[in-house]
Structures are given as structure tokens and as C-alpha cells.
Amino acid sequence: MTDQAVEREVGRARLRKEDARLITGQTNWTDNISVTGLLHLAILRSPMAHARIERIDVAPALQRPGVVAAFSGRDLAEGLGSLPCAWPVTEDMVLPDHPPLALDEVRHAGDPVAVVVARDRYAAADALEAIEVDYEPLPPVLDLEDALAEEAPLVHADKGTNRAYVWPLKTGEDFEAVKRRADVVLKRRYEQQRLIPNAMEPRAVVVAPLAASGEYTVYSATQIPHILRIMLSTVTGVPEHKLRVIAPDVGGGFGSKLQVYGEEAVALAVARKLGRPVKWTESRSEGYLATHHGRGMIQDVEIAATREGRLLGLKVDLLADMGAYLMLVTPGIPILGAFMYPAIYKMDSYEFACTGVFTTKTPTDAYRGAGRPEATYAIERAMDELAAEVGLDPVEVRRRNWIRHEEFPYTSIAGLTYDSGNYEAATEKALALFGYDDLRAEQHKRNERGDTVRLGIGVSTYTEMCGLAPSRVLRDLRYAAGGWEAASIRMLPTGKVEVVTGTSPHGQGHVTCWSQIAADVLGVPFEDVEVVHGDTKVAPQGMDTYGSRSLVVGGSAVHRAAEKVVEKARKVAAHLLEASEQDLEFRDGVFSVKGSPEARKSIQEIAFETFTSHDVPDGMEPTLNADHVLDPENFSYPHGTHLCAVEVDTETGQTGIRSYVCVDDVGRVINPMIVEGQVHGGLAQGIAQALYEEAVYDDEGNLVSGTMADYLVPSAADLPDFVTDRTETPAANPLGVKGVGEAGTIASTPAVVNAVVDALRPLGVHDVRMPCTPERVWEAVRSAQSEQSSGSPRKEASA
């Protein structure tokens, strides 16, 4: 037998295993799936934001060519319950019914009211225009503050209020007492505009019934096949064990596919009613109306500090736009951010309150970062304002307040225990890569000259909580599910390995990273590992993919399961080599006897010996397979420093990013190439919020940014080259890893907006509402000039 030379996989920049299929078109998107006898669904949606359904008649659609059936909400009501909300954040939270098809009232433009079933998708879509609906218009509810007024029209009249909940958090000293001893008190209002997710693959669902057994296979472009299975069972009454949910290749999600949608429930109900397989695929414009939105929030922020720039206290009051209904985790998204407003800073007092508000708009829910980008934006904008107020450099004011590396583990004022970090190291590396001092010197010269095009420098130092867990913490937050994750390792007789994971990828590179993790623990070649996922029959246990949890929780579960395989193999090896387990060494996939290196067995040989079961220890099952379900002890806390330089034309408002540098600490890196890709993608989405994207409604509640011609998704040509680097402080989990999927989005938005405001601050501009479009920048400059010429003082700060 020859020695194996197995190169360590963890930390290696491997090309993704997944990519060969994806780039050669050998994919299996949900819309590619075809089943014998397949019918197609089309959904009729309300053109009005708020109206009572006086009459609906689907019969005319049945006369159209190719149409097999048509149903209103009433026609399907018997087999469809309310769509679920899994996060009742308070005991008294208002939870309206959410029918998959509207019954008596529509509550946002795009609310579904009927479904047509036809032999092809075009016939189904054409037949929608034949359905007759009479609407009685009702007043729209659009403004968050107006919605809470005493005489405001109600989104859900039977609930008597547009206030969904109030969720408070107070820690440390009394904020009012802290304010009284502060030298500086700043009040600012920031608005988080609504964002519309734009995954490459639209949502789609196929339901294939098996009449003989009453079983249904549901293919869905979803992030959460396991959760979807449970929730579809509760909504439709189909027993969970009769449902198989498969997430095939999924082309991106960003939170938009972390959802149980009405279309999935309707497709299952129609397939059950007709006994035929059905498919629904959304159009892009349909998705803008019907896929949940992100963000949507007013943030009133108040900070108290000393004249030396030391933070004493922070108070945050949020109005969070729920939209028309509470979807799967809608009410909990702002609450995730509650723990992140203090960020990396020390202070004596923290108060937070969030009021969830119903409006007649598309419901909001998770969008990349889910609450944490909003929190980071508010505190990082406020820190820049504090720096300006006390005359400090923005980096220096952060240095005076952040948690130092020797203080970890550190329990923040919000109650989270940050296990590791080094904010100083990340910041120093970022400043050096950025050329911070030189840029400041250039900025000073340009300001002195009064240049038309101003240079602005933005800073964002962040941390985030990710790896949604542990389960007992989620219980305390009233979240309905746990934070655990499952993995299985199947050691095949030929020595190959199957990794079964409960996480479900949609672009993150799970197959590659999980292969690297398992290969290192087992000492087998990377190419010999196959990863199985996304099918509740093949991978029956799992909590799926969201919140940057997959590697931290799912990858750690794979690691632990692989360790169990090695320990099982150790018993067989000891038996075959006639040695004690304690006398065996395991290295590079080979067991050898200490002091007798010629006595050895590879783990592949042991797999075959175990399969034959000819000579295994008494009482041992003939398998090396192992399972592990991991419930983590803590969240993980990536952090970093992002720096952005922009040039702003004060005459046109045009803003261009000149350079962008970020140094992130995501703990131990499994695959640096994948980390780079995740950071670049996150930066693109965060910059998009800062400069380009916004869901805009008119006064009647119509979405007027309902196409890509109106909703500006940046392309690669709109983005700069990024300079990225890392520091590494291992996390307190089996792999030492931290999440990375959302980090770029969380940090980049305030870095860009801080840069824009920094460029314009000498002109009297202290804020520009996102997105910082040329028009808004131009208006901010003109408004500041007008205030200066009239001598009007600013009233937001007191010192």
C-alpha cells in the first residue's frame, strides 16, 4: 500500500463544483421541469391597492381556448387556510388572516384574486382578461405616520388598528438620565426605502400528484424546502408525510425565496382538486408586485455623548412597514436589527422600540441582511454626525468607542456576547489599502479651491449577528422554529463519500465547501465527495438557508458528522490491526499503529471491510455512516471596515464611486474564492440601496417602479473595482467560521452615503435621502445653500 498525499482543502481556493452544470446549461430550474399532463397556472391580480371585491365571475375564462379550469378565492377556500407567520414577536401582536387568494377585500396592488388553469402558460395568461371583477375602492394606507393617526383608514378593518405591534428593549442606565450628563445630544431621522429583490431566477412552483397514494411532489424555487413542507401541510391540510418538497437548482434568493407564498399553496390546492400536475412561473413584472419587498422603515435615532466624542447612550425609535400582511418572518425582521444598533461600540444606555405598521403595499420580509443593514446604517450615519459635531475625524470617533480586541468575549449593551473580533486590525489594514491620509489631504485641497466636483470619504465599521441560532434564544424571541441544522455522512463501500445536508443552496457554493470540509476530516480526495441537498425525501431533516447560517451551522454539522465517521472507522481499524483505539493515529485518511507505521489501514479500506461485515467488532452495525444535528451555542459575529471614496458633481448631483476598500473578518475561511464572490455580491446590493434602487408608490398605492426600466438595478458597468482583504479571528464554533453572505450588504450602504454626505458637508449638507440620486443630491445642495443664505439654523443637534 502506498502513502496518500492528501492536500488540505480548507483554506484552498477551489473552483466551484457546481459551476460546470450551471454555465453549460445543464441545470434543472423549476421552470425547466415538465411532467406528463402538465397544466399551467396564471394568477389574476388586483390593479388596486385597496378595494372591496363586490363580484367576481371566472366563468368567462372557461370559454377561452385551452382553459381547463378557473377558480376564485371562494372556490378554493375550503382547502386553503391562512398563510403562516412564524414570528409572533409579542403576545398581543395583531395577526390578520392572509388568504392565498383574496376573498372579500384586496389590500395591495398585486393581491391575487383568481387563478386560471390551461394547457399552456400563454392560454392561461390570455384568459385572465376574461375574468370579471367589480371592485369598490377603499382608501389606500401608504404613509407610516399617517397610518397610526386616530382617524386613519384601516388596512384590516376587523382589527381596529394599523399598529401590528410595539416591541421595546431597554438596557443599561436610563437614557434620559444619561442625556442630562451628556455634552452633546444629536437627533437624526433616516429613511430606509423599500427594496425589491431581483434574483436571476423568478419564483416558480410545480406540483405533481400521485393519485394512488395521495402523495404530492412539490418543486419550488425556494430557499426553505423543509420549512415549506411543514407550512404547506398546515395551510392545505395535506399530511406532511404525503408531501415531498424539492428545491432544484435555485437561481438566487436574497431572502425573497425565504417565504411560503400563496402561489405555492394555490398550486398544491389546484393539483389536488384536478388530480393533474400544475406549474406556475412568475413574470418579472409580476414578481415586482407579488414577491415580498425588503426594508421600508423610518428610523429616529438619538445619541448622547461627551464633547470628546465618547458615546454615552443610544435611543432608537422605528416605524417598520409591514405591508398588507404579516408573512413568514415579517414582524421579526426589524427585531433582528434591534440587537445590532449598538454595533461595535460601548455605551452606558440603550433604548429601542419598534412599531410595526400595516400599509396597503406589498408585504415586506427578509432581504439580504434582514434588519442588520438597517441597524448598521443608522448607527454608522450617526457616528459620522457625532464626529462632525465634536470636530473629530470619523475614524477617530470610532476608535474612541469601539470594543478593543483584548476585551473579547464581550457582552454588548444589547445583551449579545461577541465571541471574537479585532476591529483595530481590520481598520488599520483597510486604511492602509485605501490610502486614507492621502485622500483626506486631497479632499482638503479641493475644498479649499472650491472645486465643483467634491471628494467625499465614507467610513463604515460594522459587526453583525448571523447563523440564526441557538434554538433557546429563538424561543425567547418567540420565533416558531429552532436554529439547529442536520448533516449525514454516508461512507460508500467503494470509499466514496456522500454528504447529505439540511441546508439548501441557491448560489452560495455549499457543494464545494461541504466537500472541502468532509475531505479534510475524512482524509479523502475532494473529488470523491458528493453533496446531496434540497430534497426533503433524500435529506429529511433541515432548517434550510438564510441569515448567513449555512456554513456556521450546516457546515459545522457536516464537520461533526465526519468526525463521527472517523471514530466509527477507528473501532474497525483497531479490530483489524489488532491494536487498541488509543494506539492508533489518523492522518490523511490513514489509520496507523503508533510505533509500527507499516501496520495501517485507509479509511476507504475500512469502508469496504465494514460493508462486507466479514470481520468487524462484535455488536457493531455494518456501516460507517453517521448523522449529526447541531444546535449552536451562539450566533457568529463577522465584522470589518469598509471605506468608500466618491466624487460628487455639485452642479448636476452626479455621484461616482472612485475607490472602495473593505477588510472583513469572517473567521476561518473555507474557500477564499467563494468568500470573495460573496463579498462582491453583497457590496453590489448595498451600493444599489445607497445610489440606485427604490420601490416607489403613487398616491393611489400603485407601484410605479414595477419594471427594470423604472427600478434601477445596477450592472457591473455601474460599479467600481473593489479592493478586498481579510483579517482572521476564529469564531467559537467547530470550524471557527463566521457568516459572509450578507456582510457586504450590511457594511456598504452607510459607507457610500457617508461618503456622499462627507463630500457635501462643507456646503452645509448633513443628509441625503436614499437612494442618493443626482436629483436628490442636487436638491440637497440647493436646499443647504438656501438655508445658509437665509440664515436658518439647523435644530437637530444641541451641544
mmCIF file with all atom_site columns, N, CA and C in Angstrom, residues 372-424:
data_model
loop_
_atom_site.group_PDB
_atom_site.id
_atom_site.type_symbol
_atom_site.label_atom_id
_atom_site.label_alt_id
_atom_site.label_comp_id
_atom_site.label_asym_id
_atom_site.label_entity_id
_atom_site.label_seq_id
_atom_site.pdbx_PDB_ins_code
_atom_site.Cartn_x
_atom_site.Cartn_y
_atom_site.Cartn_z
_atom_site.occupancy
_atom_site.B_iso_or_equiv
_atom_site.pdbx_formal_charge
_atom_site.auth_seq_id
_atom_site.auth_comp_id
_atom_site.auth_asym_id
_atom_site.auth_atom_id
_atom_site.pdbx_PDB_model_num
ATOM 1   N N  . ARG A 1 372 ? -30.274 43.837 9.955  1.00 0.00 ? 372 ARG A N  1
ATOM 2   C CA . ARG A 1 372 ? -28.934 44.283 10.349 1.00 0.00 ? 372 ARG A CA 1
ATOM 3   C C  . ARG A 1 372 ? -28.389 45.392 9.455  1.00 0.00 ? 372 ARG A C  1
ATOM 4   N N  . PRO A 1 373 ? -28.648 45.397 8.128  1.00 0.00 ? 373 PRO A N  1
ATOM 5   C CA . PRO A 1 373 ? -28.206 46.561 7.343  1.00 0.00 ? 373 PRO A CA 1
ATOM 6   C C  . PRO A 1 373 ? -28.863 47.860 7.813  1.00 0.00 ? 373 PRO A C  1
ATOM 7   N N  . GLU A 1 374 ? -30.143 47.768 8.168  1.00 0.00 ? 374 GLU A N  1
ATOM 8   C CA . GLU A 1 374 ? -30.849 48.955 8.633  1.00 0.00 ? 374 GLU A CA 1
ATOM 9   C C  . GLU A 1 374 ? -30.205 49.495 9.915  1.00 0.00 ? 374 GLU A C  1
ATOM 10  N N  . ALA A 1 375 ? -29.870 48.582 10.834 1.00 0.00 ? 375 ALA A N  1
ATOM 11  C CA . ALA A 1 375 ? -29.248 48.985 12.095 1.00 0.00 ? 375 ALA A CA 1
ATOM 12  C C  . ALA A 1 375 ? -27.867 49.583 11.859 1.00 0.00 ? 375 ALA A C  1
ATOM 13  N N  . THR A 1 376 ? -27.070 48.919 11.037 1.00 0.00 ? 376 THR A N  1
ATOM 14  C CA . THR A 1 376 ? -25.716 49.407 10.762 1.00 0.00 ? 376 THR A CA 1
ATOM 15  C C  . THR A 1 376 ? -25.766 50.772 10.095 1.00 0.00 ? 376 THR A C  1
ATOM 16  N N  . TYR A 1 377 ? -26.706 50.949 9.184  1.00 0.00 ? 377 TYR A N  1
ATOM 17  C CA . TYR A 1 377 ? -26.837 52.241 8.510  1.00 0.00 ? 377 TYR A CA 1
ATOM 18  C C  . TYR A 1 377 ? -27.084 53.353 9.530  1.00 0.00 ? 377 TYR A C  1
ATOM 19  N N  . ALA A 1 378 ? -28.024 53.136 10.434 1.00 0.00 ? 378 ALA A N  1
ATOM 20  C CA . ALA A 1 378 ? -28.396 54.186 11.376 1.00 0.00 ? 378 ALA A CA 1
ATOM 21  C C  . ALA A 1 378 ? -27.236 54.551 12.295 1.00 0.00 ? 378 ALA A C  1
ATOM 22  N N  . ILE A 1 379 ? -26.570 53.555 12.883 1.00 0.00 ? 379 ILE A N  1
ATOM 23  C CA . ILE A 1 379 ? -25.510 53.875 13.836 1.00 0.00 ? 379 ILE A CA 1
ATOM 24  C C  . ILE A 1 379 ? -24.288 54.445 13.117 1.00 0.00 ? 379 ILE A C  1
ATOM 25  N N  . GLU A 1 380 ? -23.973 53.955 11.929 1.00 0.00 ? 380 GLU A N  1
ATOM 26  C CA . GLU A 1 380 ? -22.798 54.469 11.224 1.00 0.00 ? 380 GLU A CA 1
ATOM 27  C C  . GLU A 1 380 ? -23.031 55.875 10.658 1.00 0.00 ? 380 GLU A C  1
ATOM 28  N N  . ARG A 1 381 ? -24.248 56.159 10.256 1.00 0.00 ? 381 ARG A N  1
ATOM 29  C CA . ARG A 1 381 ? -24.553 57.548 9.861  1.00 0.00 ? 381 ARG A CA 1
ATOM 30  C C  . ARG A 1 381 ? -24.473 58.453 11.091 1.00 0.00 ? 381 ARG A C  1
ATOM 31  N N  . ALA A 1 382 ? -25.001 57.979 12.216 1.00 0.00 ? 382 ALA A N  1
ATOM 32  C CA . ALA A 1 382 ? -24.991 58.797 13.434 1.00 0.00 ? 382 ALA A CA 1
ATOM 33  C C  . ALA A 1 382 ? -23.573 59.026 13.937 1.00 0.00 ? 382 ALA A C  1
ATOM 34  N N  . MET A 1 383 ? -22.703 58.026 13.797 1.00 0.00 ? 383 MET A N  1
ATOM 35  C CA . MET A 1 383 ? -21.320 58.206 14.245 1.00 0.00 ? 383 MET A CA 1
ATOM 36  C C  . MET A 1 383 ? -20.612 59.271 13.412 1.00 0.00 ? 383 MET A C  1
ATOM 37  N N  . ASP A 1 384 ? -20.899 59.327 12.122 1.00 0.00 ? 384 ASP A N  1
ATOM 38  C CA . ASP A 1 384 ? -20.326 60.398 11.300 1.00 0.00 ? 384 ASP A CA 1
ATOM 39  C C  . ASP A 1 384 ? -20.858 61.770 11.735 1.00 0.00 ? 384 ASP A C  1
ATOM 40  N N  . GLU A 1 385 ? -22.126 61.825 12.082 1.00 0.00 ? 385 GLU A N  1
ATOM 41  C CA . GLU A 1 385 ? -22.704 63.078 12.548 1.00 0.00 ? 385 GLU A CA 1
ATOM 42  C C  . GLU A 1 385 ? -22.071 63.510 13.862 1.00 0.00 ? 385 GLU A C  1
ATOM 43  N N  . LEU A 1 386 ? -21.815 62.551 14.743 1.00 0.00 ? 386 LEU A N  1
ATOM 44  C CA . LEU A 1 386 ? -21.157 62.865 16.008 1.00 0.00 ? 386 LEU A CA 1
ATOM 45  C C  . LEU A 1 386 ? -19.743 63.391 15.754 1.00 0.00 ? 386 LEU A C  1
ATOM 46  N N  . ALA A 1 387 ? -19.031 62.739 14.850 1.00 0.00 ? 387 ALA A N  1
ATOM 47  C CA . ALA A 1 387 ? -17.677 63.185 14.529 1.00 0.00 ? 387 ALA A CA 1
ATOM 48  C C  . ALA A 1 387 ? -17.684 64.626 14.033 1.00 0.00 ? 387 ALA A C  1
ATOM 49  N N  . ALA A 1 388 ? -18.631 64.958 13.165 1.00 0.00 ? 388 ALA A N  1
ATOM 50  C CA . ALA A 1 388 ? -18.719 66.320 12.651 1.00 0.00 ? 388 ALA A CA 1
ATOM 51  C C  . ALA A 1 388 ? -19.053 67.313 13.762 1.00 0.00 ? 388 ALA A C  1
ATOM 52  N N  . GLU A 1 389 ? -19.940 66.888 14.651 1.00 0.00 ? 389 GLU A N  1
ATOM 53  C CA . GLU A 1 389 ? -20.387 67.777 15.724 1.00 0.00 ? 389 GLU A CA 1
ATOM 54  C C  . GLU A 1 389 ? -19.266 68.123 16.701 1.00 0.00 ? 389 GLU A C  1
ATOM 55  N N  . VAL A 1 390 ? -18.398 67.146 17.012 1.00 0.00 ? 390 VAL A N  1
ATOM 56  C CA . VAL A 1 390 ? -17.339 67.385 18.003 1.00 0.00 ? 390 VAL A CA 1
ATOM 57  C C  . VAL A 1 390 ? -15.993 67.678 17.353 1.00 0.00 ? 390 VAL A C  1
ATOM 58  N N  . GLY A 1 391 ? -15.978 67.721 16.008 1.00 0.00 ? 391 GLY A N  1
ATOM 59  C CA . GLY A 1 391 ? -14.765 68.093 15.306 1.00 0.00 ? 391 GLY A CA 1
ATOM 60  C C  . GLY A 1 391 ? -13.696 67.026 15.273 1.00 0.00 ? 391 GLY A C  1
ATOM 61  N N  . LEU A 1 392 ? -14.095 65.767 15.186 1.00 0.00 ? 392 LEU A N  1
ATOM 62  C CA . LEU A 1 392 ? -13.149 64.658 15.120 1.00 0.00 ? 392 LEU A CA 1
ATOM 63  C C  . LEU A 1 392 ? -13.213 64.005 13.751 1.00 0.00 ? 392 LEU A C  1
ATOM 64  N N  . ASP A 1 393 ? -12.117 63.369 13.361 1.00 0.00 ? 393 ASP A N  1
ATOM 65  C CA . ASP A 1 393 ? -12.128 62.544 12.170 1.00 0.00 ? 393 ASP A CA 1
ATOM 66  C C  . ASP A 1 393 ? -13.080 61.369 12.400 1.00 0.00 ? 393 ASP A C  1
ATOM 67  N N  . PRO A 1 394 ? -13.845 60.958 11.384 1.00 0.00 ? 394 PRO A N  1
ATOM 68  C CA . PRO A 1 394 ? -14.799 59.848 11.580 1.00 0.00 ? 394 PRO A CA 1
ATOM 69  C C  . PRO A 1 394 ? -14.155 58.552 12.053 1.00 0.00 ? 394 PRO A C  1
ATOM 70  N N  . VAL A 1 395 ? -12.933 58.273 11.630 1.00 0.00 ? 395 VAL A N  1
ATOM 71  C CA . VAL A 1 395 ? -12.254 57.069 12.115 1.00 0.00 ? 395 VAL A CA 1
ATOM 72  C C  . VAL A 1 395 ? -11.894 57.226 13.587 1.00 0.00 ? 395 VAL A C  1
ATOM 73  N N  . GLU A 1 396 ? -11.434 58.398 13.970 1.00 0.00 ? 396 GLU A N  1
ATOM 74  C CA . GLU A 1 396 ? -11.025 58.624 15.354 1.00 0.00 ? 396 GLU A CA 1
ATOM 75  C C  . GLU A 1 396 ? -12.200 58.496 16.312 1.00 0.00 ? 396 GLU A C  1
ATOM 76  N N  . VAL A 1 397 ? -13.368 58.996 15.948 1.00 0.00 ? 397 VAL A N  1
ATOM 77  C CA . VAL A 1 397 ? -14.504 58.885 16.860 1.00 0.00 ? 397 VAL A CA 1
ATOM 78  C C  . VAL A 1 397 ? -14.905 57.440 17.044 1.00 0.00 ? 397 VAL A C  1
ATOM 79  N N  . ARG A 1 398 ? -14.699 56.623 16.035 1.00 0.00 ? 398 ARG A N  1
ATOM 80  C CA . ARG A 1 398 ? -14.975 55.191 16.176 1.00 0.00 ? 398 ARG A CA 1
ATOM 81  C C  . ARG A 1 398 ? -13.939 54.526 17.082 1.00 0.00 ? 398 ARG A C  1
ATOM 82  N N  . ARG A 1 399 ? -12.678 54.891 16.900 1.00 0.00 ? 399 ARG A N  1
ATOM 83  C CA . ARG A 1 399 ? -11.629 54.330 17.761 1.00 0.00 ? 399 ARG A CA 1
ATOM 84  C C  . ARG A 1 399 ? -11.913 54.601 19.240 1.00 0.00 ? 399 ARG A C  1
ATOM 85  N N  . ARG A 1 400 ? -12.462 55.747 19.534 1.00 0.00 ? 400 ARG A N  1
ATOM 86  C CA . ARG A 1 400 ? -12.694 56.115 20.928 1.00 0.00 ? 400 ARG A CA 1
ATOM 87  C C  . ARG A 1 400 ? -13.857 55.346 21.559 1.00 0.00 ? 400 ARG A C  1
ATOM 88  N N  . ASN A 1 401 ? -14.597 54.624 20.739 1.00 0.00 ? 401 ASN A N  1
ATOM 89  C CA . ASN A 1 401 ? -15.810 53.988 21.260 1.00 0.00 ? 401 ASN A CA 1
ATOM 90  C C  . ASN A 1 401 ? -15.882 52.473 21.066 1.00 0.00 ? 401 ASN A C  1
ATOM 91  N N  . TRP A 1 402 ? -15.048 51.911 20.186 1.00 0.00 ? 402 TRP A N  1
ATOM 92  C CA . TRP A 1 402 ? -15.242 50.504 19.891 1.00 0.00 ? 402 TRP A CA 1
ATOM 93  C C  . TRP A 1 402 ? -14.688 49.585 20.975 1.00 0.00 ? 402 TRP A C  1
ATOM 94  N N  . ILE A 1 403 ? -15.174 48.365 20.947 1.00 0.00 ? 403 ILE A N  1
ATOM 95  C CA . ILE A 1 403 ? -14.703 47.306 21.842 1.00 0.00 ? 403 ILE A CA 1
ATOM 96  C C  . ILE A 1 403 ? -13.304 46.908 21.375 1.00 0.00 ? 403 ILE A C  1
ATOM 97  N N  . ARG A 1 404 ? -12.347 46.882 22.291 1.00 0.00 ? 404 ARG A N  1
ATOM 98  C CA . ARG A 1 404 ? -10.976 46.557 21.913 1.00 0.00 ? 404 ARG A CA 1
ATOM 99  C C  . ARG A 1 404 ? -10.764 45.044 21.889 1.00 0.00 ? 404 ARG A C  1
ATOM 100 N N  . HIS A 1 405 ? -9.774  44.617 21.103 1.00 0.00 ? 405 HIS A N  1
ATOM 101 C CA . HIS A 1 405 ? -9.608  43.178 20.866 1.00 0.00 ? 405 HIS A CA 1
ATOM 102 C C  . HIS A 1 405 ? -9.347  42.401 22.144 1.00 0.00 ? 405 HIS A C  1
ATOM 103 N N  . GLU A 1 406 ? -8.694  43.035 23.130 1.00 0.00 ? 406 GLU A N  1
ATOM 104 C CA . GLU A 1 406 ? -8.388  42.302 24.371 1.00 0.00 ? 406 GLU A CA 1
ATOM 105 C C  . GLU A 1 406 ? -9.609  42.138 25.266 1.00 0.00 ? 406 GLU A C  1
ATOM 106 N N  . GLU A 1 407 ? -10.714 42.772 24.909 1.00 0.00 ? 407 GLU A N  1
ATOM 107 C CA . GLU A 1 407 ? -11.932 42.693 25.731 1.00 0.00 ? 407 GLU A CA 1
ATOM 108 C C  . GLU A 1 407 ? -12.852 41.530 25.338 1.00 0.00 ? 407 GLU A C  1
ATOM 109 N N  . PHE A 1 408 ? -12.518 40.801 24.252 1.00 0.00 ? 408 PHE A N  1
ATOM 110 C CA . PHE A 1 408 ? -13.366 39.687 23.837 1.00 0.00 ? 408 PHE A CA 1
ATOM 111 C C  . PHE A 1 408 ? -13.098 38.460 24.703 1.00 0.00 ? 408 PHE A C  1
ATOM 112 N N  . PRO A 1 409 ? -14.125 37.626 24.939 1.00 0.00 ? 409 PRO A N  1
ATOM 113 C CA . PRO A 1 409 ? -15.539 37.816 24.568 1.00 0.00 ? 409 PRO A CA 1
ATOM 114 C C  . PRO A 1 409 ? -16.152 38.970 25.346 1.00 0.00 ? 409 PRO A C  1
ATOM 115 N N  . TYR A 1 410 ? -17.071 39.675 24.668 1.00 0.00 ? 410 TYR A N  1
ATOM 116 C CA . TYR A 1 410 ? -17.628 40.905 25.212 1.00 0.00 ? 410 TYR A CA 1
ATOM 117 C C  . TYR A 1 410 ? -19.148 40.863 25.084 1.00 0.00 ? 410 TYR A C  1
ATOM 118 N N  . THR A 1 411 ? -19.830 41.177 26.174 1.00 0.00 ? 411 THR A N  1
ATOM 119 C CA . THR A 1 411 ? -21.297 41.244 26.146 1.00 0.00 ? 411 THR A CA 1
ATOM 120 C C  . THR A 1 411 ? -21.705 42.679 25.856 1.00 0.00 ? 411 THR A C  1
ATOM 121 N N  . SER A 1 412 ? -22.367 42.873 24.717 1.00 0.00 ? 412 SER A N  1
ATOM 122 C CA . SER A 1 412 ? -22.738 44.217 24.287 1.00 0.00 ? 412 SER A CA 1
ATOM 123 C C  . SER A 1 412 ? -23.869 44.762 25.141 1.00 0.00 ? 412 SER A C  1
ATOM 124 N N  . ILE A 1 413 ? -24.106 46.054 25.043 1.00 0.00 ? 413 ILE A N  1
ATOM 125 C CA . ILE A 1 413 ? -25.188 46.698 25.787 1.00 0.00 ? 413 ILE A CA 1
ATOM 126 C C  . ILE A 1 413 ? -26.540 46.106 25.415 1.00 0.00 ? 413 ILE A C  1
ATOM 127 N N  . ALA A 1 414 ? -26.642 45.518 24.187 1.00 0.00 ? 414 ALA A N  1
ATOM 128 C CA . ALA A 1 414 ? -27.896 44.898 23.753 1.00 0.00 ? 414 ALA A CA 1
ATOM 129 C C  . ALA A 1 414 ? -28.048 43.467 24.263 1.00 0.00 ? 414 ALA A C  1
ATOM 130 N N  . GLY A 1 415 ? -27.020 42.933 24.935 1.00 0.00 ? 415 GLY A N  1
ATOM 131 C CA . GLY A 1 415 ? -27.133 41.626 25.547 1.00 0.00 ? 415 GLY A CA 1
ATOM 132 C C  . GLY A 1 415 ? -26.521 40.475 24.784 1.00 0.00 ? 415 GLY A C  1
ATOM 133 N N  . LEU A 1 416 ? -25.922 40.731 23.614 1.00 0.00 ? 416 LEU A N  1
ATOM 134 C CA . LEU A 1 416 ? -25.267 39.677 22.851 1.00 0.00 ? 416 LEU A CA 1
ATOM 135 C C  . LEU A 1 416 ? -23.818 39.522 23.305 1.00 0.00 ? 416 LEU A C  1
ATOM 136 N N  . THR A 1 417 ? -23.340 38.278 23.299 1.00 0.00 ? 417 THR A N  1
ATOM 137 C CA . THR A 1 417 ? -21.944 38.020 23.640 1.00 0.00 ? 417 THR A CA 1
ATOM 138 C C  . THR A 1 417 ? -21.151 37.824 22.358 1.00 0.00 ? 417 THR A C  1
ATOM 139 N N  . TYR A 1 418 ? -20.356 38.818 22.013 1.00 0.00 ? 418 TYR A N  1
ATOM 140 C CA . TYR A 1 418 ? -19.476 38.731 20.855 1.00 0.00 ? 418 TYR A CA 1
ATOM 141 C C  . TYR A 1 418 ? -18.287 37.849 21.243 1.00 0.00 ? 418 TYR A C  1
ATOM 142 N N  . ASP A 1 419 ? -18.092 36.757 20.520 1.00 0.00 ? 419 ASP A N  1
ATOM 143 C CA . ASP A 1 419 ? -17.085 35.788 20.942 1.00 0.00 ? 419 ASP A CA 1
ATOM 144 C C  . ASP A 1 419 ? -15.674 36.180 20.545 1.00 0.00 ? 419 ASP A C  1
ATOM 145 N N  . SER A 1 420 ? -15.508 36.861 19.410 1.00 0.00 ? 420 SER A N  1
ATOM 146 C CA . SER A 1 420 ? -14.163 37.206 18.962 1.00 0.00 ? 420 SER A CA 1
ATOM 147 C C  . SER A 1 420 ? -14.218 38.397 18.027 1.00 0.00 ? 420 SER A C  1
ATOM 148 N N  . GLY A 1 421 ? -13.084 39.060 17.886 1.00 0.00 ? 421 GLY A N  1
ATOM 149 C CA . GLY A 1 421 ? -13.007 40.170 16.957 1.00 0.00 ? 421 GLY A CA 1
ATOM 150 C C  . GLY A 1 421 ? -11.758 40.993 17.182 1.00 0.00 ? 421 GLY A C  1
ATOM 151 N N  . ASN A 1 422 ? -11.399 41.745 16.165 1.00 0.00 ? 422 ASN A N  1
ATOM 152 C CA . ASN A 1 422 ? -10.281 42.679 16.282 1.00 0.00 ? 422 ASN A CA 1
ATOM 153 C C  . ASN A 1 422 ? -10.571 43.832 15.323 1.00 0.00 ? 422 ASN A C  1
ATOM 154 N N  . TYR A 1 423 ? -11.329 44.799 15.813 1.00 0.00 ? 423 TYR A N  1
ATOM 155 C CA . TYR A 1 423 ? -11.730 45.920 14.977 1.00 0.00 ? 423 TYR A CA 1
ATOM 156 C C  . TYR A 1 423 ? -10.535 46.796 14.616 1.00 0.00 ? 423 TYR A C  1
ATOM 157 N N  . GLU A 1 424 ? -9.566  46.876 15.527 1.00 0.00 ? 424 GLU A N  1
ATOM 158 C CA . GLU A 1 424 ? -8.382  47.694 15.263 1.00 0.00 ? 424 GLU A CA 1
ATOM 159 C C  . GLU A 1 424 ? -7.611  47.171 14.060 1.00 0.00 ? 424 GLU A C  1
#
